[in-house]
Amino acid sequence: YINADENYIFYSRMNNLKEQGAESIFTFYANGIFRLKKDGKSLTMLHNKPVGSVLVYNNTVFYQNYIEGKVSLKRIGIDGENDREVVNDEVIACSVYNGRIYYTGFKNDHNLHSFDASSGAGRTELEGNYYNPVVSAEGVYYIDPAEKYHLRLEYQGETKTLVNRKISAYNISEDGRYVYYQVDGTDEDGLYVYDTLSEVSGLIIEGSYKWINIAGGYCFFYGSDENTVYAYRPGYGLNRFMPPVKTE
């Protein structure tokens, strides 16, 4: 997981297969959360235990913590201080909107919950069967396991099905106009884009893809081989993403 703000890059590390003998103090820490300046300097370790998802918001890192087979959601400041538990459940901090962090229950329910990013005060937002929600001004986007993993949008008590096929992942453009989604387990597997203005979906590329990310107006995603990266932008088309490596 990689996050960035105005000054730093934050990322999780899982170096279980790291070569022995590398001349770095971080060789001894196979897993954890790290902070790095954008010029590649001042590497700092914030957490040195196994982690899952990582979300950075308002000078705080929200992360899945693994200890002795138990998973919980914790928070720690970007300075490495005030490390504490927020939710005692195997949940992912999925979405941020209006100062609140949203997630779905795992052990006891699949409702939509949230907590205040500053105080940690929590509440239940919606009762139902929600997976991978994204909360925005347009409403709550989510995958509905009870409806064959279709993509749905809920707004002011009304629910609309955007994609009536089984999807495994999705993401939304920065301006909210486009929804990118991966169809899996059908005869029409592929990565698609849904235009919220025309309410029409179109195929970008056939096959299985994952790790859909949005940045700078582009949709970036990986092929199933985990080595090929693609970049797509409406009106510009699809290309292989092969940026040059900057060296000093």
mmCIF file of C-alpha atoms in Angstrom:
data_model
loop_
_atom_site.group_PDB
_atom_site.id
_atom_site.type_symbol
_atom_site.label_atom_id
_atom_site.label_comp_id
_atom_site.label_asym_id
_atom_site.label_seq_id
_atom_site.Cartn_x
_atom_site.Cartn_y
_atom_site.Cartn_z
ATOM 1 C CA TYR A 1 0.000 0.000 0.000
ATOM 2 C CA ILE A 2 1.275 3.436 -0.994
ATOM 3 C CA ASN A 3 -0.054 6.823 0.146
ATOM 4 C CA ALA A 4 1.305 10.329 -0.387
ATOM 5 C CA ASP A 5 0.683 13.830 0.921
ATOM 6 C CA GLU A 6 2.343 17.177 0.188
ATOM 7 C CA ASN A 7 5.660 16.167 1.768
ATOM 8 C CA TYR A 8 5.950 12.403 2.199
ATOM 9 C CA ILE A 9 5.357 8.992 0.691
ATOM 10 C CA PHE A 10 4.007 6.381 3.110
ATOM 11 C CA TYR A 11 4.141 2.692 2.255
ATOM 12 C CA SER A 12 3.856 -0.761 3.757
ATOM 13 C CA ARG A 13 6.694 -3.231 3.356
ATOM 14 C CA MET A 14 6.631 -7.041 3.268
ATOM 15 C CA ASN A 15 10.246 -8.078 2.686
ATOM 16 C CA ASN A 16 10.000 -11.671 3.851
ATOM 17 C CA LEU A 17 12.368 -12.766 1.076
ATOM 18 C CA LYS A 18 14.836 -9.911 1.431
ATOM 19 C CA GLU A 19 18.428 -11.001 0.864
ATOM 20 C CA GLN A 20 20.486 -11.444 3.975
ATOM 21 C CA GLY A 21 23.513 -9.259 4.494
ATOM 22 C CA ALA A 22 22.183 -6.062 2.939
ATOM 23 C CA GLU A 23 23.862 -3.119 4.611
ATOM 24 C CA SER A 24 20.764 -1.444 6.037
ATOM 25 C CA ILE A 25 19.269 -1.321 9.494
ATOM 26 C CA PHE A 26 15.902 -2.031 7.862
ATOM 27 C CA THR A 27 17.070 -5.486 6.784
ATOM 28 C CA PHE A 28 16.026 -6.691 10.218
ATOM 29 C CA TYR A 29 12.450 -5.543 9.721
ATOM 30 C CA ALA A 30 10.723 -7.614 7.066
ATOM 31 C CA ASN A 31 7.386 -5.883 7.567
ATOM 32 C CA GLY A 32 6.101 -2.487 8.629
ATOM 33 C CA ILE A 33 5.063 1.055 7.704
ATOM 34 C CA PHE A 34 7.628 3.532 6.410
ATOM 35 C CA ARG A 35 7.742 7.248 5.659
ATOM 36 C CA LEU A 36 9.969 8.718 2.969
ATOM 37 C CA LYS A 37 10.517 12.239 1.631
ATOM 38 C CA LYS A 38 9.622 12.692 -2.008
ATOM 39 C CA ASP A 39 13.271 13.262 -2.879
ATOM 40 C CA GLY A 40 14.018 9.722 -1.667
ATOM 41 C CA LYS A 41 15.678 10.835 1.570
ATOM 42 C CA SER A 42 14.977 10.585 5.307
ATOM 43 C CA LEU A 43 13.547 7.061 5.429
ATOM 44 C CA THR A 44 11.728 6.585 8.746
ATOM 45 C CA MET A 45 10.075 3.467 10.162
ATOM 46 C CA LEU A 46 6.722 4.170 11.838
ATOM 47 C CA HIS A 47 5.740 0.584 12.686
ATOM 48 C CA ASN A 48 7.767 -2.644 12.597
ATOM 49 C CA LYS A 49 5.092 -5.347 12.693
ATOM 50 C CA PRO A 50 3.078 -7.042 9.905
ATOM 51 C CA VAL A 51 0.350 -4.806 8.477
ATOM 52 C CA GLY A 52 -2.400 -5.004 5.898
ATOM 53 C CA SER A 53 -4.124 -1.986 4.382
ATOM 54 C CA VAL A 54 -2.728 1.503 4.961
ATOM 55 C CA LEU A 55 -4.633 4.791 4.640
ATOM 56 C CA VAL A 56 -3.106 8.215 5.377
ATOM 57 C CA TYR A 57 -5.412 11.092 6.265
ATOM 58 C CA ASN A 58 -5.032 14.295 8.280
ATOM 59 C CA ASN A 59 -1.486 13.524 9.517
ATOM 60 C CA THR A 60 -2.597 10.081 10.710
ATOM 61 C CA VAL A 61 -1.897 6.588 9.368
ATOM 62 C CA PHE A 62 -4.797 4.134 9.708
ATOM 63 C CA TYR A 63 -3.658 0.546 9.244
ATOM 64 C CA GLN A 64 -4.599 -3.103 9.692
ATOM 65 C CA ASN A 65 -2.540 -4.585 12.497
ATOM 66 C CA TYR A 66 -1.652 -8.294 12.735
ATOM 67 C CA ILE A 67 -0.694 -9.794 16.106
ATOM 68 C CA GLU A 68 -0.779 -13.539 16.836
ATOM 69 C CA GLY A 69 -3.429 -14.214 14.207
ATOM 70 C CA LYS A 70 -5.683 -11.351 15.311
ATOM 71 C CA VAL A 71 -6.491 -8.393 13.088
ATOM 72 C CA SER A 72 -7.633 -4.932 14.166
ATOM 73 C CA LEU A 73 -7.671 -1.412 12.780
ATOM 74 C CA LYS A 74 -5.185 0.954 14.416
ATOM 75 C CA ARG A 75 -3.956 4.526 13.980
ATOM 76 C CA ILE A 76 -0.578 6.175 14.420
ATOM 77 C CA GLY A 77 0.610 9.744 13.800
ATOM 78 C CA ILE A 78 2.902 10.425 10.854
ATOM 79 C CA ASP A 79 5.553 11.187 13.489
ATOM 80 C CA GLY A 80 5.281 7.613 14.811
ATOM 81 C CA GLU A 81 3.525 8.680 18.032
ATOM 82 C CA ASN A 82 0.127 7.855 19.601
ATOM 83 C CA ASP A 83 -0.193 4.324 18.237
ATOM 84 C CA ARG A 84 -3.578 2.932 19.340
ATOM 85 C CA GLU A 85 -6.496 0.719 18.329
ATOM 86 C CA VAL A 86 -9.565 2.230 16.667
ATOM 87 C CA VAL A 87 -11.727 -0.774 15.738
ATOM 88 C CA ASN A 88 -11.427 -4.280 17.193
ATOM 89 C CA ASP A 89 -12.501 -6.069 14.030
ATOM 90 C CA GLU A 90 -10.920 -7.353 10.823
ATOM 91 C CA VAL A 91 -11.882 -4.270 8.838
ATOM 92 C CA ILE A 92 -10.284 -2.013 6.234
ATOM 93 C CA ALA A 93 -10.462 1.781 6.317
ATOM 94 C CA CYS A 94 -12.011 2.003 2.857
ATOM 95 C CA SER A 95 -13.039 5.592 2.326
ATOM 96 C CA VAL A 96 -12.739 9.132 3.683
ATOM 97 C CA TYR A 97 -15.446 11.781 3.373
ATOM 98 C CA ASN A 98 -16.100 14.973 5.342
ATOM 99 C CA GLY A 99 -13.611 14.085 8.043
ATOM 100 C CA ARG A 100 -14.947 10.583 8.675
ATOM 101 C CA ILE A 101 -13.355 7.203 7.934
ATOM 102 C CA TYR A 102 -15.764 4.592 6.544
ATOM 103 C CA TYR A 103 -15.558 0.814 6.764
ATOM 104 C CA THR A 104 -17.780 -2.277 6.742
ATOM 105 C CA GLY A 105 -18.098 -4.731 9.598
ATOM 106 C CA PHE A 106 -16.604 -8.192 9.272
ATOM 107 C CA LYS A 107 -17.148 -10.365 12.371
ATOM 108 C CA ASN A 108 -20.562 -9.326 13.631
ATOM 109 C CA ASP A 109 -22.190 -7.621 10.652
ATOM 110 C CA HIS A 110 -21.603 -6.208 7.182
ATOM 111 C CA ASN A 111 -23.096 -2.806 7.937
ATOM 112 C CA LEU A 112 -21.549 0.479 6.890
ATOM 113 C CA HIS A 113 -19.817 2.156 9.852
ATOM 114 C CA SER A 114 -17.722 5.280 10.307
ATOM 115 C CA PHE A 115 -15.666 7.098 12.901
ATOM 116 C CA ASP A 116 -14.440 10.646 13.258
ATOM 117 C CA ALA A 117 -10.857 10.871 11.976
ATOM 118 C CA SER A 118 -9.838 13.175 14.846
ATOM 119 C CA SER A 119 -11.746 11.952 17.899
ATOM 120 C CA GLY A 120 -12.330 8.322 16.890
ATOM 121 C CA ALA A 121 -16.027 8.515 17.837
ATOM 122 C CA GLY A 122 -17.895 5.880 15.830
ATOM 123 C CA ARG A 123 -21.398 5.191 14.612
ATOM 124 C CA THR A 124 -23.355 2.902 12.262
ATOM 125 C CA GLU A 125 -24.330 4.663 9.038
ATOM 126 C CA LEU A 126 -26.332 2.045 7.137
ATOM 127 C CA GLU A 127 -27.497 -1.487 7.872
ATOM 128 C CA GLY A 128 -27.161 -4.046 5.121
ATOM 129 C CA ASN A 129 -24.612 -6.060 3.182
ATOM 130 C CA TYR A 130 -21.829 -3.721 2.043
ATOM 131 C CA TYR A 131 -18.410 -4.522 0.613
ATOM 132 C CA ASN A 132 -15.618 -2.123 -0.410
ATOM 133 C CA PRO A 133 -17.681 1.067 0.012
ATOM 134 C CA VAL A 134 -16.672 4.465 -1.346
ATOM 135 C CA VAL A 135 -18.532 7.402 0.203
ATOM 136 C CA SER A 136 -18.765 10.659 -1.756
ATOM 137 C CA ALA A 137 -21.106 13.556 -2.474
ATOM 138 C CA GLU A 138 -22.860 11.287 -5.007
ATOM 139 C CA GLY A 139 -23.710 8.743 -2.282
ATOM 140 C CA VAL A 140 -22.357 5.358 -1.221
ATOM 141 C CA TYR A 141 -20.855 3.174 -3.931
ATOM 142 C CA TYR A 142 -20.436 -0.469 -2.900
ATOM 143 C CA ILE A 143 -20.274 -4.062 -4.071
ATOM 144 C CA ASP A 144 -23.341 -6.000 -2.898
ATOM 145 C CA PRO A 145 -22.522 -9.661 -2.052
ATOM 146 C CA ALA A 146 -26.233 -10.336 -1.539
ATOM 147 C CA GLU A 147 -26.919 -9.289 -5.139
ATOM 148 C CA LYS A 148 -24.344 -11.431 -6.964
ATOM 149 C CA TYR A 149 -21.558 -8.871 -6.335
ATOM 150 C CA HIS A 150 -23.175 -6.198 -8.467
ATOM 151 C CA LEU A 151 -22.007 -2.594 -8.165
ATOM 152 C CA ARG A 152 -24.609 -0.344 -6.545
ATOM 153 C CA LEU A 153 -25.058 3.277 -5.521
ATOM 154 C CA GLU A 154 -27.149 4.326 -2.524
ATOM 155 C CA TYR A 155 -28.231 7.941 -2.078
ATOM 156 C CA GLN A 156 -30.855 9.355 0.293
ATOM 157 C CA GLY A 157 -32.495 5.975 0.811
ATOM 158 C CA GLU A 158 -32.658 5.095 -2.886
ATOM 159 C CA THR A 159 -30.506 2.282 -4.322
ATOM 160 C CA LYS A 160 -29.452 2.078 -7.956
ATOM 161 C CA THR A 161 -27.630 -0.797 -9.661
ATOM 162 C CA LEU A 162 -24.827 0.559 -11.845
ATOM 163 C CA VAL A 163 -23.363 -2.764 -12.991
ATOM 164 C CA ASN A 164 -25.465 -5.934 -13.004
ATOM 165 C CA ARG A 165 -22.560 -8.311 -13.447
ATOM 166 C CA LYS A 166 -20.190 -9.850 -10.912
ATOM 167 C CA ILE A 167 -17.304 -7.489 -10.207
ATOM 168 C CA SER A 168 -14.232 -7.976 -8.038
ATOM 169 C CA ALA A 169 -12.888 -4.412 -7.789
ATOM 170 C CA TYR A 170 -13.653 -0.836 -8.774
ATOM 171 C CA ASN A 171 -12.504 2.739 -8.375
ATOM 172 C CA ILE A 172 -13.872 6.200 -9.139
ATOM 173 C CA SER A 173 -12.263 9.073 -11.047
ATOM 174 C CA GLU A 174 -11.249 12.148 -9.102
ATOM 175 C CA ASP A 175 -14.089 14.227 -10.554
ATOM 176 C CA GLY A 176 -16.646 11.477 -9.847
ATOM 177 C CA ARG A 177 -17.664 11.078 -13.479
ATOM 178 C CA TYR A 178 -16.127 7.684 -14.304
ATOM 179 C CA VAL A 179 -16.350 4.374 -12.448
ATOM 180 C CA TYR A 180 -13.752 1.772 -13.442
ATOM 181 C CA TYR A 181 -14.546 -1.840 -12.598
ATOM 182 C CA GLN A 182 -13.300 -5.380 -13.162
ATOM 183 C CA VAL A 183 -15.791 -8.061 -14.241
ATOM 184 C CA ASP A 184 -14.764 -11.570 -13.162
ATOM 185 C CA GLY A 185 -16.241 -15.055 -13.351
ATOM 186 C CA THR A 186 -18.259 -14.462 -16.538
ATOM 187 C CA ASP A 187 -17.884 -14.884 -20.283
ATOM 188 C CA GLU A 188 -17.166 -11.165 -20.549
ATOM 189 C CA ASP A 189 -14.312 -10.699 -18.070
ATOM 190 C CA GLY A 190 -12.486 -7.444 -18.480
ATOM 191 C CA LEU A 191 -11.880 -3.951 -17.202
ATOM 192 C CA TYR A 192 -14.733 -1.552 -17.984
ATOM 193 C CA VAL A 193 -15.567 2.114 -17.488
ATOM 194 C CA TYR A 194 -19.009 3.436 -16.556
ATOM 195 C CA ASP A 195 -19.845 7.048 -17.475
ATOM 196 C CA THR A 196 -22.155 8.453 -14.788
ATOM 197 C CA LEU A 197 -23.405 11.200 -17.141
ATOM 198 C CA SER A 198 -24.465 8.984 -20.061
ATOM 199 C CA GLU A 199 -25.019 5.931 -17.780
ATOM 200 C CA VAL A 200 -23.245 3.792 -20.382
ATOM 201 C CA SER A 201 -20.489 1.230 -19.788
ATOM 202 C CA GLY A 202 -17.684 0.452 -22.211
ATOM 203 C CA LEU A 203 -14.975 -2.208 -22.365
ATOM 204 C CA ILE A 204 -11.398 -0.970 -21.908
ATOM 205 C CA ILE A 205 -9.604 -4.302 -22.221
ATOM 206 C CA GLU A 206 -10.585 -7.982 -22.004
ATOM 207 C CA GLY A 207 -9.140 -10.277 -19.337
ATOM 208 C CA SER A 208 -8.446 -10.183 -15.607
ATOM 209 C CA TYR A 209 -6.873 -7.119 -14.002
ATOM 210 C CA LYS A 210 -6.430 -5.771 -10.491
ATOM 211 C CA TRP A 211 -5.107 -2.957 -8.301
ATOM 212 C CA ILE A 212 -7.155 -0.217 -9.941
ATOM 213 C CA ASN A 213 -5.753 3.189 -8.959
ATOM 214 C CA ILE A 214 -6.644 6.728 -9.973
ATOM 215 C CA ALA A 215 -4.146 9.602 -10.315
ATOM 216 C CA GLY A 216 -3.875 12.703 -12.498
ATOM 217 C CA GLY A 217 -6.946 11.885 -14.548
ATOM 218 C CA TYR A 218 -5.651 8.396 -15.417
ATOM 219 C CA CYS A 219 -6.759 4.940 -14.344
ATOM 220 C CA PHE A 220 -3.749 2.695 -13.623
ATOM 221 C CA PHE A 221 -4.099 -1.074 -13.229
ATOM 222 C CA TYR A 222 -2.050 -4.256 -13.232
ATOM 223 C CA GLY A 223 -2.314 -7.327 -15.393
ATOM 224 C CA SER A 224 -2.784 -10.734 -13.794
ATOM 225 C CA ASP A 225 0.960 -11.368 -14.178
ATOM 226 C CA GLU A 226 1.543 -8.526 -11.653
ATOM 227 C CA ASN A 227 4.296 -7.134 -13.889
ATOM 228 C CA THR A 228 2.443 -5.315 -16.672
ATOM 229 C CA VAL A 229 0.936 -1.936 -15.791
ATOM 230 C CA TYR A 230 -1.584 -0.081 -17.943
ATOM 231 C CA ALA A 231 -2.749 3.538 -18.004
ATOM 232 C CA TYR A 232 -6.125 4.565 -19.399
ATOM 233 C CA ARG A 233 -7.662 8.016 -19.797
ATOM 234 C CA PRO A 234 -11.043 8.748 -21.399
ATOM 235 C CA GLY A 235 -10.519 10.392 -24.753
ATOM 236 C CA TYR A 236 -6.859 9.318 -24.891
ATOM 237 C CA GLY A 237 -7.122 5.545 -24.844
ATOM 238 C CA LEU A 238 -5.085 2.739 -23.308
ATOM 239 C CA ASN A 239 -1.299 2.442 -23.104
ATOM 240 C CA ARG A 240 1.347 0.401 -21.331
ATOM 241 C CA PHE A 241 2.693 2.378 -18.392
ATOM 242 C CA MET A 242 6.479 2.303 -18.673
ATOM 243 C CA PRO A 243 7.897 5.380 -16.918
ATOM 244 C CA PRO A 244 11.634 6.044 -16.976
ATOM 245 C CA VAL A 245 13.616 5.273 -13.831
ATOM 246 C CA LYS A 246 15.154 8.392 -12.357
ATOM 247 C CA THR A 247 18.746 8.012 -11.243
ATOM 248 C CA GLU A 248 21.192 10.435 -9.718
#
